[in-house]
Amino acid sequence: MSWQPAASQQMLRKRAGLLARVRDYFRREEVLEVETPIMSRYGNPDPAINSFRTDSDQHPEQYLHTSPEFPMKRLLASRSGSIYQICKVFREEETGRYHNPEFTMLEWYRIGFDHYQLMDDVEAMIIELLPNLMAFERHTFQTLFKNHVGLDPLEATLEELSAKAESLGVVLPEQVERDWLLDVLFDLSVGDWLKQSGGVFVYNYPASMASLAQISPQDSRVAERFELYIDGIELANGFHELQDAAEQKTRFEKDLASREAQGMDQPPIDQDFLDALAVGLPDCSGVALGLDRLLMLQTGAEHIKEVIAFPG
Amino acid sequence: MATYSTNEFKGGLKIMLDGDPYTIVENEFVKPGKGQAFNRVKVRNLKTGRTIEKTFKSGESVEAADVIDITLQYLYTDGEYWHFMDQESFEQYQADETAVRDAIKWIKEQDVCSVTLWNGSPLTVEAPNFVTLEITDTDPGLKGDTSGGGGKPATLETGAVVRVPLFVQIGEVIKVDTRKGEYVSRAKED
């Protein structure tokens, strides 16, 4: 009977409870709840993410957001103070155990925090929600990669990374990209350890994987980005946010060039976001967290379908 | 050349890797939040039976293996090849020793087997799950013991050796489970 919800009544109550507790945390922390548009004239240029498009007579060629990041940063630039949002986001990608094309994201920004302080904040909130977890471990990407892969991700050549990947059964594509190799080697070599390690923050990613994070002032080889894994599940991704509008524009253009090289569409760059950065984004850190996955961890659900009333 | 995209990967799909045909046992799609996706797959080499792990960039294409499973009747061996026939088309196939390796000690002429063809030639031959074979040699055992306890080795007409109960004697025909290599029961001759 396909009309019926995939999630149980009990699960739907737990989902409501989780949302209430998240909102309660931010109320106590005096972080403001905001809403930003789900639909936009601008898409996400990130070559690893594909947007859904909508079309109508009055509003041709709109994109469903893949994260509320750009408009939330416009709020920050307008002196909103620390803010959070719980919203549905949309990513055109395969469905799987941890993926649904439409999912619930919790995204928040803390004014004056660097990525270390934001990790403290994330940990405090999650320990409140998942009290059985031990204190989280913190390791740099470089340390974990060196220990488990046996190569320095910041210094190894493309040839060394490729040879290591092949020895682990990776079938190299015609165009081998360094970041893809780093991701694959990390997953193949560190993945099993992460599964047994509870909560682990991985931080200071190679600069090439910066996304929207600042480059570290202490070491230009790394970006001030972190990921949180719990029992090996990628739960949250955070940045000490890039404030430099020119640098942001360069990264967008690089993203679009990479999309073009792969024959992907070219979504228009969000000029409002770049304008806001040019005026000035306050020093802040932000993080996006998958609430469906958090609910899976809380309830022991095996598949994301078990925690969503009507999965796609 | 037929190819499959990683998007089509699923259990049972037959692909070519390093010149050998493989079947996909398990396919896991991995998508880092901020990175390009990849597929982690477990594949079994159809020639050697070995299972290995491979990782592909998502969206890449892989050559399809021309592999099909059909049912053939075993005719005879000339010592070098084992000859089989499709009972409907009467087309004949010859399998080499590698292909019949696991099946040969169980099958006799006229038996019907499941055969995997790769590029039209037998790659592996599977014996039927149950076969009935005559015992050509075994110790006489203890008279009057019908309990089935204990057991003794018995050589069958195909050369296979299985453990049988003590009461089973030379010349008797027995039913054998080829997957476990175990005696099931005495069989009545047709």
XYZ file of C-alpha atoms in Angstrom, chain A:
312
model
C 0.000 0.000 0.000
C 2.036 2.917 -1.277
C -0.185 5.697 0.144
C 0.855 4.851 3.681
C 3.771 6.549 5.455
C 7.111 4.718 5.416
C 7.929 5.856 8.958
C 6.060 4.463 11.966
C 3.856 6.653 14.167
C 6.397 6.225 16.944
C 9.164 7.442 14.628
C 7.136 10.488 13.599
C 6.722 11.389 17.283
C 10.465 11.030 17.775
C 11.050 13.311 14.784
C 8.765 15.954 16.287
C 10.562 15.552 19.621
C 13.965 16.007 17.978
C 12.857 19.189 16.214
C 11.473 20.576 19.488
C 14.708 19.836 21.363
C 16.878 21.390 18.664
C 14.760 24.547 18.782
C 14.958 24.519 22.561
C 18.768 24.355 22.427
C 18.993 27.387 20.155
C 16.404 29.308 22.192
C 18.561 28.852 25.277
C 21.665 29.811 23.298
C 19.861 32.900 21.981
C 20.367 31.963 18.345
C 17.602 33.358 16.125
C 15.485 31.046 13.961
C 15.167 32.323 10.390
C 13.611 31.257 7.102
C 15.050 31.875 3.649
C 13.637 31.043 0.194
C 13.593 27.450 -0.937
C 13.386 28.544 -4.572
C 15.949 30.834 -6.151
C 17.129 32.262 -9.465
C 20.575 31.011 -8.496
C 21.844 27.447 -8.312
C 24.733 25.870 -6.469
C 27.931 25.891 -8.590
C 29.521 23.105 -6.484
C 30.453 20.408 -9.041
C 29.666 17.668 -6.515
C 26.061 18.832 -6.098
C 23.210 18.921 -8.581
C 20.191 21.181 -8.116
C 16.587 20.470 -9.014
C 15.134 23.029 -11.410
C 11.591 24.310 -11.549
C 9.853 26.010 -14.410
C 6.651 28.001 -14.776
C 5.329 30.690 -17.127
C 5.889 33.527 -14.670
C 9.116 32.220 -13.167
C 11.131 30.274 -15.694
C 14.369 28.546 -14.659
C 14.345 28.573 -10.878
C 16.436 26.316 -8.656
C 15.449 24.522 -5.476
C 18.108 25.233 -2.879
C 20.650 22.563 -1.965
C 21.445 24.418 1.271
C 20.282 27.767 2.698
C 23.878 29.011 2.952
C 23.905 31.966 0.534
C 20.769 33.788 1.764
C 21.657 33.062 5.398
C 24.991 34.796 4.830
C 23.093 37.783 3.397
C 21.255 37.929 6.726
C 24.551 37.730 8.629
C 25.985 40.549 6.496
C 22.938 42.625 7.413
C 23.856 42.218 11.119
C 21.318 39.550 12.031
C 23.558 38.109 14.742
C 23.818 34.314 15.192
C 21.057 32.491 13.296
C 19.775 28.994 12.580
C 17.366 27.416 10.166
C 15.620 24.063 9.852
C 14.505 23.482 6.274
C 14.014 20.971 3.526
C 16.808 21.002 0.950
C 16.925 19.238 -2.400
C 19.760 17.440 -4.122
C 19.431 15.589 -7.351
C 21.392 12.466 -6.594
C 20.992 8.793 -6.055
C 18.911 7.587 -3.178
C 20.445 5.191 -0.706
C 20.676 4.141 2.892
C 21.752 7.644 3.937
C 20.432 9.668 1.013
C 17.014 10.961 0.083
C 16.754 13.625 -2.660
C 14.720 15.839 -0.300
C 16.011 15.970 3.258
C 15.888 18.093 6.387
C 18.879 20.271 7.096
C 19.768 22.146 10.238
C 22.133 24.974 9.439
C 23.469 27.531 11.883
C 25.984 30.346 12.143
C 27.725 31.706 15.231
C 29.107 35.230 15.113
C 32.675 35.537 16.431
C 33.271 31.768 16.548
C 36.171 30.079 14.802
C 35.745 26.469 13.677
C 37.142 25.125 16.978
C 34.493 26.974 19.004
C 31.819 25.809 16.597
C 32.953 22.194 17.088
C 32.412 22.727 20.851
C 28.925 24.049 20.091
C 28.033 21.131 17.780
C 29.286 18.638 20.351
C 27.321 20.243 23.179
C 24.094 20.126 21.189
C 24.533 16.549 19.977
C 25.528 15.184 23.395
C 22.281 16.715 24.684
C 20.340 14.822 22.003
C 22.365 11.586 22.057
C 23.402 11.290 25.728
C 24.888 7.804 25.235
C 27.780 9.173 23.189
C 31.213 9.610 24.741
C 33.130 12.862 24.258
C 34.059 13.312 20.597
C 37.575 12.786 19.309
C 39.229 15.472 17.185
C 41.833 14.759 14.550
C 43.152 16.701 11.604
C 42.496 15.278 8.158
C 46.261 15.045 7.727
C 46.801 12.968 10.898
C 44.079 10.444 10.080
C 45.145 10.189 6.462
C 48.811 9.682 7.370
C 47.997 7.063 10.015
C 45.554 5.030 7.945
C 46.604 5.585 4.319
C 50.313 5.976 4.946
C 50.703 9.085 2.782
C 50.722 12.786 3.609
C 47.616 14.240 1.943
C 49.203 17.699 1.824
C 52.485 16.604 0.247
C 51.952 13.342 -1.667
C 52.082 13.587 -5.463
C 49.155 12.653 -7.693
C 51.179 9.617 -8.837
C 51.702 8.401 -5.261
C 48.013 8.841 -4.440
C 46.992 7.081 -7.681
C 49.333 4.136 -7.050
C 48.027 3.754 -3.498
C 44.435 3.889 -4.748
C 45.090 1.246 -7.396
C 46.671 -1.023 -4.802
C 43.367 -0.768 -2.894
C 41.304 -1.810 -5.925
C 40.335 1.634 -7.188
C 39.654 1.685 -10.927
C 41.146 5.042 -11.915
C 38.961 7.203 -14.158
C 40.482 8.782 -17.274
C 40.615 12.170 -15.553
C 42.022 11.596 -12.077
C 41.317 14.470 -9.726
C 43.351 14.879 -6.574
C 40.348 15.682 -4.367
C 38.464 12.627 -5.589
C 41.477 10.430 -4.768
C 41.734 12.002 -1.314
C 38.020 11.331 -0.671
C 38.217 7.738 -1.890
C 41.430 6.917 -0.017
C 40.014 8.492 3.136
C 36.829 6.425 2.859
C 38.605 3.138 2.036
C 41.279 3.519 4.712
C 39.777 5.590 7.524
C 36.126 4.549 7.061
C 36.257 1.340 9.071
C 38.044 3.051 11.954
C 35.434 5.843 11.973
C 32.642 3.264 12.204
C 34.039 2.036 15.529
C 34.949 5.415 16.972
C 31.672 7.102 17.959
C 31.829 10.864 17.449
C 34.889 12.120 15.565
C 35.566 15.622 14.267
C 37.893 15.650 11.276
C 39.227 19.160 10.753
C 41.640 21.276 8.704
C 40.958 19.761 5.301
C 43.404 20.198 2.397
C 42.994 23.694 0.942
C 41.773 22.220 -2.363
C 38.764 20.859 -0.436
C 38.030 24.188 1.247
C 34.586 24.695 -0.286
C 33.419 27.888 1.502
C 35.931 27.791 4.360
C 38.788 30.174 5.119
C 42.332 29.114 4.404
C 44.187 28.725 7.697
C 46.383 31.756 8.513
C 48.851 29.356 10.221
C 49.151 26.877 7.339
C 48.057 27.846 3.849
C 47.940 24.163 2.857
C 44.766 23.609 4.899
C 41.275 25.096 5.119
C 39.401 25.758 8.360
C 36.725 23.202 7.616
C 35.489 20.287 9.717
C 33.287 17.259 9.299
C 31.579 15.365 12.091
C 31.308 11.593 11.793
C 29.283 9.553 14.249
C 29.739 5.772 13.977
C 31.184 6.424 10.528
C 28.151 8.378 9.310
C 28.901 11.811 7.904
C 26.592 14.003 9.964
C 27.729 17.623 9.718
C 30.055 19.862 7.750
C 31.291 23.184 9.087
C 33.449 26.121 8.050
C 35.182 29.076 9.579
C 33.472 31.094 6.891
C 35.302 32.688 4.004
C 34.798 36.490 4.116
C 36.742 37.499 1.019
C 34.310 38.282 -1.828
C 36.978 38.206 -4.545
C 38.276 34.836 -3.362
C 34.690 33.537 -3.204
C 34.086 34.649 -6.784
C 37.291 32.906 -7.913
C 36.178 29.675 -6.219
C 32.750 29.877 -7.880
C 34.385 30.380 -11.273
C 36.658 27.405 -10.664
C 33.585 25.343 -9.712
C 31.789 26.370 -12.892
C 34.844 25.543 -15.024
C 34.957 22.097 -13.414
C 31.231 21.651 -14.137
C 31.770 22.642 -17.745
C 34.673 20.206 -18.135
C 32.357 17.443 -16.909
C 29.532 18.468 -19.218
C 27.321 19.626 -16.327
C 24.911 22.565 -16.422
C 26.065 26.064 -15.459
C 23.795 27.538 -12.792
C 23.978 31.336 -12.497
C 26.215 32.592 -9.647
C 24.374 34.211 -6.726
C 25.380 37.851 -7.212
C 23.348 38.971 -4.164
C 25.493 36.707 -2.020
C 28.729 38.071 -3.515
C 27.466 41.640 -3.005
C 26.739 40.864 0.648
C 30.254 39.440 1.091
C 31.709 42.568 -0.504
C 29.892 44.726 2.055
C 31.180 42.481 4.813
C 30.361 39.157 6.416
C 31.118 39.295 10.149
C 33.722 36.823 11.393
C 31.670 33.685 11.948
C 31.551 29.920 11.633
C 28.679 27.893 10.259
C 27.657 24.274 10.039
C 25.084 22.166 8.197
C 23.778 19.031 9.840
C 21.565 16.297 8.400
C 18.637 15.954 10.798
C 17.322 12.755 9.179
C 20.665 11.084 9.833
C 20.696 12.414 13.394
C 17.261 10.853 13.885
C 18.613 7.579 12.442
C 21.437 7.651 14.991
C 19.031 8.488 17.803
C 16.636 5.655 16.977
C 19.008 3.063 15.492
C 17.141 3.160 12.172
C 18.940 1.206 9.455
C 17.688 3.188 6.475
C 16.754 6.842 5.981
C 13.345 5.686 4.705
C 12.467 4.600 8.238
C 12.675 8.160 9.563
C 10.842 10.067 6.785
C 7.062 9.901 6.473
C 7.086 9.919 2.695
C 10.598 9.307 1.339
C 11.264 10.022 -2.350
